[in-house]
Amino acid sequence: MDELFWNELLAKTRIFVRETMLCTDPGHDMWHIERVCRTAVLLARKEGANINIVALAALLHDIADAKFHQGDEEKGPALAMVFLTQNKVDEALTAEIVYIVRYLSFKTSIGFSPVKSIEFQVVQDADRLDAIGAIGIARAFSYGGFKGRPFYDPDVVPEKFSNPEAYKNSQAPTINHFYEKLLLLKDIMNTTTAKEIAQERHDFMLQFLDQFFEEWA
Ligand code: ADP
Ligand code: NI
């Protein structure tokens, strides 16, 4: 596939994603997709991953997030598959992108270890980087608000989830999500470049939590 094919494909993908994504919470909107795509391309340059594949997978990674589709985990991979096939992407690359869309997310990684190409690693790191730091904090409270959760409840202690179902069904206050997911992400970044970026964002969340509890008290 030459550069012209790729440019047209990425442009069409952007339009498809914008039209297909539901009106979700502001933490899972087209801006999330564009941030993840930008970060993924930046990581790809540093880590020697294929930039076009990474951009395509990043654009499609939340095409039908199960959280906003009654828990249907198959919808995203299925939509990506149809879109890529219709747009004449060859079978091998289609399979590669669909695999990334299917196994990228934090919850599917609980209790399952997918085989990760460097492109998979880079897109996953980019998605995880968008879950931490200042934007990560904003996204967590946006989702919590969307779900009608309290910020914090001193009587509800954070849990350690050992299966995706328990994680998905959690109704816990938003502050718990920092301990249940966000603060864990720094140590599970795949690439060195993402680990470096994650450290600063992680420290910022710790500072935020200190201040939050100080004000609460
Ligand atoms: P993935 O899409 O990688 O499976 P999640 O579904 O856990 O990841 O969440 C994606 C983002 O949605 C999180 O980074 C966070 O911003 C928000 N989010 C998900 N679950 C919660 C929650 N229980 N409380 C607050 N924010 C959440
Ligand atoms: Ni995402």
GROMACS .gro file of C-alpha atoms and ligand atoms in nm:
model
  245
    1MET     CA    1   0.000   0.000   0.000
    2ASP     CA    2   0.161   0.325  -0.112
    3GLU     CA    3   0.163   0.661   0.066
    4LEU     CA    4  -0.132   0.797  -0.135
    5PHE     CA    5  -0.345   0.494  -0.039
    6TRP     CA    6  -0.250   0.544   0.324
    7ASN     CA    7  -0.326   0.916   0.325
    8GLU     CA    8  -0.668   0.857   0.176
    9LEU     CA    9  -0.737   0.565   0.409
   10LEU     CA   10  -0.647   0.765   0.721
   11ALA     CA   11  -0.862   1.058   0.604
   12LYS     CA   12  -1.158   0.824   0.543
   13THR     CA   13  -1.102   0.656   0.878
   14ARG     CA   14  -1.120   0.989   1.060
   15ILE     CA   15  -1.455   1.066   0.895
   16PHE     CA   16  -1.586   0.715   0.969
   17VAL     CA   17  -1.480   0.734   1.335
   18ARG     CA   18  -1.631   1.080   1.383
   19GLU     CA   19  -1.962   0.963   1.236
   20THR     CA   20  -1.971   0.627   1.411
   21MET     CA   21  -1.872   0.711   1.766
   22LEU     CA   22  -2.166   0.765   1.995
   23CYS     CA   23  -2.202   1.080   2.195
   24THR     CA   24  -2.024   0.938   2.499
   25ASP     CA   25  -1.880   1.128   2.793
   26PRO     CA   26  -1.622   1.399   2.707
   27GLY     CA   27  -1.345   1.160   2.816
   28HIS     CA   28  -1.422   0.923   2.528
   29ASP     CA   29  -1.492   1.169   2.248
   30MET     CA   30  -1.314   1.242   1.920
   31TRP     CA   31  -1.059   1.456   2.108
   32HIS     CA   32  -0.955   1.146   2.301
   33ILE     CA   33  -0.909   0.966   1.969
   34GLU     CA   34  -0.704   1.252   1.822
   35ARG     CA   35  -0.483   1.278   2.134
   36VAL     CA   36  -0.420   0.904   2.134
   37CYS     CA   37  -0.342   0.914   1.762
   38ARG     CA   38  -0.092   1.202   1.806
   39THR     CA   39   0.078   1.039   2.103
   40ALA     CA   40   0.086   0.702   1.926
   41VAL     CA   41   0.257   0.855   1.620
   42LEU     CA   42   0.510   1.029   1.845
   43LEU     CA   43   0.585   0.701   2.027
   44ALA     CA   44   0.602   0.514   1.694
   45ARG     CA   45   0.874   0.753   1.568
   46LYS     CA   46   1.083   0.698   1.882
   47GLU     CA   47   1.023   0.324   1.904
   48GLY     CA   48   1.057   0.238   1.536
   49ALA     CA   49   0.697   0.118   1.487
   50ASN     CA   50   0.510   0.153   1.154
   51ILE     CA   51   0.354   0.499   1.173
   52ASN     CA   52   0.064   0.434   0.935
   53ILE     CA   53  -0.044   0.114   1.109
   54VAL     CA   54  -0.021   0.283   1.447
   55ALA     CA   55  -0.226   0.585   1.331
   56LEU     CA   56  -0.494   0.360   1.179
   57ALA     CA   57  -0.523   0.143   1.490
   58ALA     CA   58  -0.529   0.449   1.719
   59LEU     CA   59  -0.812   0.608   1.519
   60LEU     CA   60  -1.017   0.288   1.539
   61HIS     CA   61  -0.932   0.176   1.893
   62ASP     CA   62  -1.253   0.299   2.065
   63ILE     CA   63  -1.485   0.271   1.764
   64ALA     CA   64  -1.752   0.101   1.973
   65ASP     CA   65  -1.631   0.097   2.334
   66ALA     CA   66  -1.828  -0.175   2.515
   67LYS     CA   67  -1.894   0.067   2.805
   68PHE     CA   68  -2.123   0.261   2.575
   69HIS     CA   69  -2.269  -0.042   2.391
   70GLN     CA   70  -2.438  -0.243   2.668
   71GLY     CA   71  -2.113  -0.426   2.738
   72ASP     CA   72  -2.088  -0.570   2.385
   73GLU     CA   73  -1.713  -0.643   2.343
   74GLU     CA   74  -1.756  -0.771   1.985
   75LYS     CA   75  -1.904  -0.460   1.832
   76GLY     CA   76  -1.579  -0.258   1.802
   77PRO     CA   77  -1.373  -0.534   1.637
   78ALA     CA   78  -1.665  -0.619   1.405
   79LEU     CA   79  -1.712  -0.257   1.290
   80ALA     CA   80  -1.338  -0.217   1.232
   81MET     CA   81  -1.330  -0.540   1.029
   82VAL     CA   82  -1.615  -0.432   0.799
   83PHE     CA   83  -1.472  -0.083   0.753
   84LEU     CA   84  -1.121  -0.205   0.664
   85THR     CA   85  -1.246  -0.475   0.429
   86GLN     CA   86  -1.474  -0.229   0.249
   87ASN     CA   87  -1.180   0.003   0.207
   88LYS     CA   88  -0.961  -0.262   0.043
   89VAL     CA   89  -0.716  -0.310   0.326
   90ASP     CA   90  -0.556  -0.653   0.282
   91GLU     CA   91  -0.652  -0.943   0.504
   92ALA     CA   92  -0.332  -0.960   0.707
   93LEU     CA   93  -0.333  -0.593   0.799
   94THR     CA   94  -0.707  -0.601   0.871
   95ALA     CA   95  -0.650  -0.891   1.111
   96GLU     CA   96  -0.364  -0.701   1.278
   97ILE     CA   97  -0.574  -0.387   1.334
   98VAL     CA   98  -0.880  -0.582   1.453
   99TYR     CA   99  -0.657  -0.768   1.702
  100ILE     CA  100  -0.537  -0.435   1.844
  101VAL     CA  101  -0.893  -0.298   1.868
  102ARG     CA  102  -1.003  -0.615   2.048
  103TYR     CA  103  -0.726  -0.655   2.305
  104LEU     CA  104  -0.603  -0.302   2.373
  105SER     CA  105  -0.817  -0.219   2.672
  106PHE     CA  106  -0.728  -0.238   3.039
  107LYS     CA  107  -1.017  -0.467   3.127
  108THR     CA  108  -0.938  -0.728   2.859
  109SER     CA  109  -0.579  -0.728   2.989
  110ILE     CA  110  -0.701  -0.842   3.333
  111GLY     CA  111  -0.627  -1.215   3.333
  112PHE     CA  112  -0.524  -1.233   2.964
  113SER     CA  113  -0.193  -1.155   2.792
  114PRO     CA  114  -0.225  -1.078   2.421
  115VAL     CA  115   0.074  -1.111   2.187
  116LYS     CA  116   0.192  -0.755   2.136
  117SER     CA  117   0.358  -0.632   1.819
  118ILE     CA  118   0.551  -0.306   1.857
  119GLU     CA  119   0.254  -0.131   1.691
  120PHE     CA  120   0.016  -0.284   1.950
  121GLN     CA  121   0.248  -0.174   2.230
  122VAL     CA  122   0.268   0.182   2.106
  123VAL     CA  123  -0.110   0.230   2.061
  124GLN     CA  124  -0.177   0.074   2.402
  125ASP     CA  125   0.078   0.302   2.566
  126ALA     CA  126  -0.075   0.608   2.396
  127ASP     CA  127  -0.425   0.511   2.519
  128ARG     CA  128  -0.291   0.457   2.870
  129LEU     CA  129  -0.101   0.786   2.871
  130ASP     CA  130  -0.432   0.962   2.799
  131ALA     CA  131  -0.577   0.797   3.112
  132ILE     CA  132  -0.321   0.958   3.348
  133GLY     CA  133  -0.190   1.306   3.431
  134ALA     CA  134  -0.406   1.619   3.416
  135ILE     CA  135  -0.614   1.486   3.128
  136GLY     CA  136  -0.647   1.150   3.302
  137ILE     CA  137  -0.787   1.325   3.610
  138ALA     CA  138  -1.032   1.523   3.396
  139ARG     CA  139  -1.139   1.206   3.214
  140ALA     CA  140  -1.193   1.009   3.535
  141PHE     CA  141  -1.422   1.274   3.685
  142SER     CA  142  -1.599   1.317   3.354
  143TYR     CA  143  -1.680   0.945   3.342
  144GLY     CA  144  -1.771   0.941   3.711
  145GLY     CA  145  -2.012   1.232   3.653
  146PHE     CA  146  -2.157   1.060   3.346
  147LYS     CA  147  -2.225   0.757   3.568
  148GLY     CA  148  -2.355   0.967   3.859
  149ARG     CA  149  -2.082   0.851   4.098
  150PRO     CA  150  -1.968   1.046   4.405
  151PHE     CA  151  -1.613   1.188   4.392
  152TYR     CA  152  -1.515   1.008   4.706
  153ASP     CA  153  -1.660   0.805   4.992
  154PRO     CA  154  -1.423   0.729   5.282
  155ASP     CA  155  -1.628   0.415   5.362
  156VAL     CA  156  -1.573   0.250   5.024
  157VAL     CA  157  -1.220   0.113   4.997
  158PRO     CA  158  -1.049   0.053   4.660
  159GLU     CA  159  -1.049  -0.305   4.530
  160LYS     CA  160  -0.798  -0.513   4.340
  161PHE     CA  161  -0.979  -0.672   4.045
  162SER     CA  162  -0.883  -1.016   3.926
  163ASN     CA  163  -1.140  -1.047   3.647
  164PRO     CA  164  -1.276  -0.806   3.386
  165GLU     CA  165  -1.642  -0.855   3.485
  166ALA     CA  166  -1.587  -0.739   3.843
  167TYR     CA  167  -1.390  -0.439   3.713
  168LYS     CA  168  -1.665  -0.346   3.467
  169ASN     CA  169  -1.943  -0.381   3.724
  170SER     CA  170  -1.776  -0.167   3.987
  171GLN     CA  171  -1.991   0.127   4.104
  172ALA     CA  172  -1.715   0.274   4.319
  173PRO     CA  173  -1.651   0.646   4.371
  174THR     CA  174  -1.416   0.810   4.120
  175ILE     CA  175  -1.124   0.850   4.362
  176ASN     CA  176  -1.113   0.469   4.390
  177HIS     CA  177  -1.047   0.446   4.018
  178PHE     CA  178  -0.708   0.609   4.078
  179TYR     CA  179  -0.607   0.316   4.301
  180GLU     CA  180  -0.785   0.052   4.095
  181LYS     CA  181  -0.640   0.155   3.760
  182LEU     CA  182  -0.480   0.495   3.701
  183LEU     CA  183  -0.190   0.466   3.947
  184LEU     CA  184  -0.112   0.116   3.816
  185LEU     CA  185  -0.059   0.226   3.457
  186LYS     CA  186   0.294   0.370   3.495
  187ASP     CA  187   0.436   0.027   3.571
  188ILE     CA  188   0.264  -0.154   3.286
  189MET     CA  189   0.367   0.077   3.002
  190ASN     CA  190   0.522  -0.129   2.722
  191THR     CA  191   0.782   0.110   2.582
  192THR     CA  192   1.066   0.307   2.739
  193THR     CA  193   0.946   0.631   2.582
  194ALA     CA  194   0.598   0.590   2.734
  195LYS     CA  195   0.747   0.499   3.075
  196GLU     CA  196   0.933   0.830   3.079
  197ILE     CA  197   0.623   1.033   2.991
  198ALA     CA  198   0.413   0.832   3.238
  199GLN     CA  199   0.639   0.910   3.535
  200GLU     CA  200   0.568   1.283   3.520
  201ARG     CA  201   0.193   1.231   3.477
  202HIS     CA  202   0.191   0.978   3.760
  203ASP     CA  203   0.366   1.221   3.997
  204PHE     CA  204   0.111   1.487   3.906
  205MET     CA  205  -0.177   1.253   4.003
  206LEU     CA  206  -0.010   1.182   4.339
  207GLN     CA  207   0.018   1.555   4.401
  208PHE     CA  208  -0.349   1.596   4.307
  209LEU     CA  209  -0.454   1.319   4.547
  210ASP     CA  210  -0.253   1.470   4.835
  211GLN     CA  211  -0.421   1.805   4.784
  212PHE     CA  212  -0.765   1.642   4.742
  213PHE     CA  213  -0.740   1.458   5.076
  214GLU     CA  214  -0.596   1.761   5.251
  215GLU     CA  215  -0.893   1.973   5.141
  216TRP     CA  216  -1.137   1.690   5.225
  217ALA     CA  217  -1.001   1.674   5.579
  218ADP     P1  218  -1.023   0.069   2.868
  218ADP     O1  219  -1.106   0.153   2.775
  218ADP     O2  220  -0.875   0.074   2.843
  218ADP     O3  221  -1.075  -0.071   2.896
  218ADP     P2  222  -1.149   0.164   3.095
  218ADP     O4  223  -1.276   0.117   3.037
  218ADP     O5  224  -1.107   0.114   3.225
  218ADP     O6  225  -1.030   0.140   3.001
  218ADP     O7  226  -1.154   0.318   3.105
  218ADP     C1  227  -1.118   0.415   3.011
  218ADP     C2  228  -1.124   0.550   3.080
  218ADP     O8  229  -1.259   0.574   3.125
  218ADP     C3  230  -1.041   0.557   3.208
  218ADP     O9  231  -0.909   0.587   3.185
  218ADP     C4  232  -1.115   0.663   3.285
  218ADP    O10  233  -1.083   0.791   3.238
  218ADP     C5  234  -1.258   0.632   3.253
  218ADP     N1  235  -1.313   0.536   3.350
  218ADP     C6  236  -1.343   0.407   3.331
  218ADP     N2  237  -1.393   0.350   3.443
  218ADP     C7  238  -1.396   0.448   3.535
  218ADP     C8  239  -1.439   0.457   3.671
  218ADP     N3  240  -1.490   0.353   3.735
  218ADP     N4  241  -1.428   0.577   3.733
  218ADP     C9  242  -1.378   0.684   3.668
  218ADP     N5  243  -1.337   0.682   3.542
  218ADP    C10  244  -1.346   0.568   3.475
  219NI      NI  245  -0.921   0.491   2.440
   0.00000   0.00000   0.00000
